[in-house]
PDB file of C-alpha atoms in Angstrom:
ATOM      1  CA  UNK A   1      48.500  42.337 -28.887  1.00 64.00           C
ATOM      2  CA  UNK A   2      47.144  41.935 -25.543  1.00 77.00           C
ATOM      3  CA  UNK A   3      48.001  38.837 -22.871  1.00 79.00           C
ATOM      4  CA  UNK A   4      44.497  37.071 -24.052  1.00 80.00           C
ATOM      5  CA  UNK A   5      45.425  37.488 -27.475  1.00 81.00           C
ATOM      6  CA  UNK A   6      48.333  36.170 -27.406  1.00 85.00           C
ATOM      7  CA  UNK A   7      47.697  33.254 -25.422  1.00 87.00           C
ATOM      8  CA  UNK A   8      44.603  32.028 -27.770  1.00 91.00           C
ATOM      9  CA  UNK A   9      47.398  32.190 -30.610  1.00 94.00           C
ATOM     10  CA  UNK A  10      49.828  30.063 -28.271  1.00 95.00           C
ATOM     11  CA  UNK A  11      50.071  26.547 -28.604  1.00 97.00           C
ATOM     12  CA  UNK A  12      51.647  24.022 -26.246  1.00 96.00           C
ATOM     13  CA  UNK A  13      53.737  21.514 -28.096  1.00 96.00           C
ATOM     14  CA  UNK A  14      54.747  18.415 -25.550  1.00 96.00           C
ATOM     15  CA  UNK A  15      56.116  14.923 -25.734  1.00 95.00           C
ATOM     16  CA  UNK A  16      59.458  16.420 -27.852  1.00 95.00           C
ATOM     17  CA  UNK A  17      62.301  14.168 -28.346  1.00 95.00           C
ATOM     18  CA  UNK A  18      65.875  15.694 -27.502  1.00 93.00           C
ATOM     19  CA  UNK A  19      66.855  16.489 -31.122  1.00 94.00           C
ATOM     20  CA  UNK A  20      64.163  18.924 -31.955  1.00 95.00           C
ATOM     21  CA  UNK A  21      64.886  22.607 -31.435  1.00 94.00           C
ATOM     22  CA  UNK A  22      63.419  26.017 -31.772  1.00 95.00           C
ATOM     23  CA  UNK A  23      64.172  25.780 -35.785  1.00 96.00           C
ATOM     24  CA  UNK A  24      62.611  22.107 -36.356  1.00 95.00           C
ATOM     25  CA  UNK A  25      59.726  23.026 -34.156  1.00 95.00           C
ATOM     26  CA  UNK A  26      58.724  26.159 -35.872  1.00 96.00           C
ATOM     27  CA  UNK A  27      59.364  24.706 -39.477  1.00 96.00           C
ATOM     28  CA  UNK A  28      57.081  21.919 -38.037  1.00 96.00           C
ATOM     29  CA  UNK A  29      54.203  24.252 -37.216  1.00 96.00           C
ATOM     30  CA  UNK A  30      55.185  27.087 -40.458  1.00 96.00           C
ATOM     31  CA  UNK A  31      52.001  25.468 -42.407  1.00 96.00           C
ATOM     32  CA  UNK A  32      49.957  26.638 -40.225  1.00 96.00           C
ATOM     33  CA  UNK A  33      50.378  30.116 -40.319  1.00 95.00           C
ATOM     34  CA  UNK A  34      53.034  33.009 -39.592  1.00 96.00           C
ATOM     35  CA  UNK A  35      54.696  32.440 -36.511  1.00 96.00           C
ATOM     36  CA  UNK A  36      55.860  35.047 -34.167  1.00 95.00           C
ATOM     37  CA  UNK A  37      57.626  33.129 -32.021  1.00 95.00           C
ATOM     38  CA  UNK A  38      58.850  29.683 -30.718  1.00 96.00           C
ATOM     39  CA  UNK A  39      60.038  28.804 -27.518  1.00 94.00           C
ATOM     40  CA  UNK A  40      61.634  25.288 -25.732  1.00 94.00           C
ATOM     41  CA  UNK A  41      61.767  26.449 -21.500  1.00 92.00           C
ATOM     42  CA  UNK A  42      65.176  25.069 -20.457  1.00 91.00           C
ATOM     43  CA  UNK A  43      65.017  22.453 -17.992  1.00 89.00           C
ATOM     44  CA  UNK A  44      65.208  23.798 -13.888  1.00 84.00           C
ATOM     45  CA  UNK A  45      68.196  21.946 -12.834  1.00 83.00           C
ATOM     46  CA  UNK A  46      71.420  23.843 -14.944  1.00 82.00           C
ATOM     47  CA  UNK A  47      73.462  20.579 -15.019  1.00 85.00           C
ATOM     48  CA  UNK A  48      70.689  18.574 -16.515  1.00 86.00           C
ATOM     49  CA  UNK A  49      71.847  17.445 -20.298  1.00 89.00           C
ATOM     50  CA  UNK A  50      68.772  17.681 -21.664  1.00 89.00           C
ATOM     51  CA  UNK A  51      68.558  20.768 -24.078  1.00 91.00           C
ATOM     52  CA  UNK A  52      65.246  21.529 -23.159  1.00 91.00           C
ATOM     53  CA  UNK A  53      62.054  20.091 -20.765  1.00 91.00           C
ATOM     54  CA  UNK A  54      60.421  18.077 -23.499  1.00 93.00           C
ATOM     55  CA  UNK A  55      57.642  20.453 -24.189  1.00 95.00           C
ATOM     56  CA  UNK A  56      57.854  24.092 -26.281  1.00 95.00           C
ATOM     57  CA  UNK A  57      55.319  26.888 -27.277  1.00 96.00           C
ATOM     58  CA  UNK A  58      54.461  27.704 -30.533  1.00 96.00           C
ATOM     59  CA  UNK A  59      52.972  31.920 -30.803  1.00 95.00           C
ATOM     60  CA  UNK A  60      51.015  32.035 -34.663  1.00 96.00           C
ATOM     61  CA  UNK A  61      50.016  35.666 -35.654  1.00 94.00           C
ATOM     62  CA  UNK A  62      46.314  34.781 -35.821  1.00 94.00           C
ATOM     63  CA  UNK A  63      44.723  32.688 -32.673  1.00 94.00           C
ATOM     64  CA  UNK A  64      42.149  30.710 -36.002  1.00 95.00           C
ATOM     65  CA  UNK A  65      46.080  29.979 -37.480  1.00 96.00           C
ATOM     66  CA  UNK A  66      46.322  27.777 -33.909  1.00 95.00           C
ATOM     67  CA  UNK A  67      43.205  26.177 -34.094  1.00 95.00           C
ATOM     68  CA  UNK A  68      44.485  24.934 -36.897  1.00 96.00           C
ATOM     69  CA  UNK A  69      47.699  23.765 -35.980  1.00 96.00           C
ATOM     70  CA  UNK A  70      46.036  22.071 -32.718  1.00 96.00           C
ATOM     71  CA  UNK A  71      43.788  20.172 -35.106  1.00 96.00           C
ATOM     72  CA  UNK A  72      46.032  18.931 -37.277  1.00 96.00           C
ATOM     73  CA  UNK A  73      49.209  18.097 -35.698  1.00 96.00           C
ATOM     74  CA  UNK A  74      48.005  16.510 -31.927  1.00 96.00           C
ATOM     75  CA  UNK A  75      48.822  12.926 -31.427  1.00 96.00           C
ATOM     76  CA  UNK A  76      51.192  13.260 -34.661  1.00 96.00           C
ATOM     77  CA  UNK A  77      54.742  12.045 -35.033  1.00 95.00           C
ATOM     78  CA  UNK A  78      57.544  14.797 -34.923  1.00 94.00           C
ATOM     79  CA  UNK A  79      61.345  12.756 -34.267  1.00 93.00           C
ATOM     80  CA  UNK A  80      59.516   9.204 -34.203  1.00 93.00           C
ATOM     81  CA  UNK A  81      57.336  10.717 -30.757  1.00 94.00           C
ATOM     82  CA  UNK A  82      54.090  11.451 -30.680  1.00 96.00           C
ATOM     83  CA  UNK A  83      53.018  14.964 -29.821  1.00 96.00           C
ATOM     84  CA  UNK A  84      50.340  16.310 -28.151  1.00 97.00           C
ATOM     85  CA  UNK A  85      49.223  19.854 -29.082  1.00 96.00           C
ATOM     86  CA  UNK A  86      47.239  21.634 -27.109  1.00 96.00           C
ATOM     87  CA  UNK A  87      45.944  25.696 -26.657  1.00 95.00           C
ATOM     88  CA  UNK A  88      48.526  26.945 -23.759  1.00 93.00           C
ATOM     89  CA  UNK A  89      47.287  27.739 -20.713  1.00 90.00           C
ATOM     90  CA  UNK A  90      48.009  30.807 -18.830  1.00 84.00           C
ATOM     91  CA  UNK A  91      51.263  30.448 -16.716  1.00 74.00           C
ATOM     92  CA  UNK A  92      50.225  30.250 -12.538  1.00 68.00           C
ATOM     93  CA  UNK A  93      51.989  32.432 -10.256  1.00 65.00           C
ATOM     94  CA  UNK A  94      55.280  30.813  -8.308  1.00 62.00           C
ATOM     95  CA  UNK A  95      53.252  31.445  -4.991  1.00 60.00           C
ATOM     96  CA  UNK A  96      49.792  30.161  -6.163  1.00 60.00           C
ATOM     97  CA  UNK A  97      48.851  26.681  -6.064  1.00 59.00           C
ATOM     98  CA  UNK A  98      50.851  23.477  -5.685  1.00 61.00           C
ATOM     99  CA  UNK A  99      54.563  23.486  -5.483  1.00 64.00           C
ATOM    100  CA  UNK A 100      54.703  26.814  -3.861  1.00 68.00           C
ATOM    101  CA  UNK A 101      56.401  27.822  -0.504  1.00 72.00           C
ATOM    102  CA  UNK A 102      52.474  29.469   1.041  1.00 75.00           C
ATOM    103  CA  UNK A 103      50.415  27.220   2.722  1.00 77.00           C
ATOM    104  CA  UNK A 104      47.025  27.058   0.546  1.00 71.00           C
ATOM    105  CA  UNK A 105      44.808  28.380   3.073  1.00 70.00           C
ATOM    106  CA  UNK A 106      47.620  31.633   3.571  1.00 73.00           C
ATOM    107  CA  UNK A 107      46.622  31.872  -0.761  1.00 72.00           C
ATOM    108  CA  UNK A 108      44.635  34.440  -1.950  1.00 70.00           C
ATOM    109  CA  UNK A 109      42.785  33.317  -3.815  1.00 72.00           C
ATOM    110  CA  UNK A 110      41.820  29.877  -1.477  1.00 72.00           C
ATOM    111  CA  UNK A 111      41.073  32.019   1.324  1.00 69.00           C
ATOM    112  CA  UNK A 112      38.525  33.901  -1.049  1.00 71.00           C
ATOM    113  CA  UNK A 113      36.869  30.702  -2.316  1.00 73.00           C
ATOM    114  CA  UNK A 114      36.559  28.574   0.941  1.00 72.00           C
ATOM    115  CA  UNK A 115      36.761  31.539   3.579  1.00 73.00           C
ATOM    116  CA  UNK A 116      32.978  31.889   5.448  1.00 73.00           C
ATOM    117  CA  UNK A 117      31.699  35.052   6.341  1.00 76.00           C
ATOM    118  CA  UNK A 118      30.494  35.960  10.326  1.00 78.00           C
ATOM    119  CA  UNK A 119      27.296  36.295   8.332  1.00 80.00           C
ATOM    120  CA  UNK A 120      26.830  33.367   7.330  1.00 78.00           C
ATOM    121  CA  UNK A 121      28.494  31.768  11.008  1.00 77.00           C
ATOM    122  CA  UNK A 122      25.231  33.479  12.424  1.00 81.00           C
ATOM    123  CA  UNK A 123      22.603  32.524  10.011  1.00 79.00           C
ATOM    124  CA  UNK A 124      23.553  28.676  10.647  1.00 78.00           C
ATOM    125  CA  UNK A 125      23.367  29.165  14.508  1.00 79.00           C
ATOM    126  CA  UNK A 126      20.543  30.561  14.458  1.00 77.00           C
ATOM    127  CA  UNK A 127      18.812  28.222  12.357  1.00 74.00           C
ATOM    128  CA  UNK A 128      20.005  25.031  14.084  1.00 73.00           C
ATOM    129  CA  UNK A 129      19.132  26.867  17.692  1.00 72.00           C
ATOM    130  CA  UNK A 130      15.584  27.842  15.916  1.00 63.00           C
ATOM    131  CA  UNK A 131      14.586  24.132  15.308  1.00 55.00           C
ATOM    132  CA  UNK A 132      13.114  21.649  18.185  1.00 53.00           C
ATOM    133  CA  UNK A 133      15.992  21.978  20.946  1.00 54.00           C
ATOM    134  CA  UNK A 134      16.025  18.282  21.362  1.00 60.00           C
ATOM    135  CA  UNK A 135      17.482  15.715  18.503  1.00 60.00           C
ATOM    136  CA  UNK A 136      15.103  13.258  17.100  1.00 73.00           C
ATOM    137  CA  UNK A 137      15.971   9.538  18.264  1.00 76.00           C
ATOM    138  CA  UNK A 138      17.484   7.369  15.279  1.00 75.00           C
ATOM    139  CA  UNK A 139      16.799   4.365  17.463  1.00 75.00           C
ATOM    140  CA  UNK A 140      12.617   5.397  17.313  1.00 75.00           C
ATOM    141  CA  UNK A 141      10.526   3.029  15.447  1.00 73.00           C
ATOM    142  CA  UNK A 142      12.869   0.291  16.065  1.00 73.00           C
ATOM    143  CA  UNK A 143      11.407  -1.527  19.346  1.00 72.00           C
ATOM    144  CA  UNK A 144      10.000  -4.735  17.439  1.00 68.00           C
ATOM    145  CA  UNK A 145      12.908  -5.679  15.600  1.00 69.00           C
ATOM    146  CA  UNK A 146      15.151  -6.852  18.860  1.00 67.00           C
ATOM    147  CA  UNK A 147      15.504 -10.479  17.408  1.00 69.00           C
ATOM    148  CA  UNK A 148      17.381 -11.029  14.224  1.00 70.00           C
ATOM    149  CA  UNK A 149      15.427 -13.470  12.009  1.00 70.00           C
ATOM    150  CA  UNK A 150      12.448 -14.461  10.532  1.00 72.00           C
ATOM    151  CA  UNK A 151       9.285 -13.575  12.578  1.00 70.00           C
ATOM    152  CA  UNK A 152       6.699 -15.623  13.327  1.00 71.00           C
ATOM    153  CA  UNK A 153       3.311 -14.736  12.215  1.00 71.00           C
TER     154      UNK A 153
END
């Protein structure tokens, strides 16, 4: 099964109380379809006594099997917690994006979004340069209305 497949049959599970592991979670989901795997990511910090980071991954067999599953189980109650259930999203590279050691502008793909070509550079100059050489005056059109108030007629 390729990456895209797999991720249309992955659901993310989150809001999961402390007490429900990779067994409860994929009898939880088992209506839904074959399941090829479960997983809850272990929190970052080793020393942290949490068993896992509150949220898990559910893989079905057949992407319409999580559909289903999304349907039917978000914003229900697993451990007296409601859940939301959502499709996964692909997982961002440690060096892309927020929360990574590279400025954004040194990023790949940021510099190829927001970066302007000399082409372009030259196209503006010219057209500013190519229009009357002197600015128009904001303050034209304004002489009469030197006194604040009501005019007399």
């Amino acid at each position: 099964m390729t990456d895209a497949a797999r991720l249309k049959a992955t659901v993310y599970v989150g809001g999961l109380d402390n007490a429900v592991n990779e067994r409860i979670l994929a009898d939880a989901f088992l209506p839904f379809g074959e399941i090829v795997d479960v997983s809850l990511p272990k929190p970052e910090v080793p020393s942290s006594p949490d068993p896992h980071r509150g949220f898990g991954y559910v893989e079905f067999e057949i992407p319409a099997d999580a559909k289903e599953a999304i349907d039917n189980m978000d914003q229900s109650e697993l451990f007296g917690r409601v859940i939301k259930v959502a499709a996964a999203k692909p997982q961002k590279e440690s060096n892309e994006g927020l929360g990574s050691k590279t400025a954004v502008w040194q990023q790949e793909g940021w510099l190829a979004k927001h970066a302007v070509s000399d082409e372009d550079r030259l196209a503006t100059d010219q057209a500013r340069s190519g229009s009357d050489s002197r600015p128009e005056d904001p303050m034209q059109g304004l002489e009469g209305l030197d006194v604040a108030g009501p005019q007399p007629v």
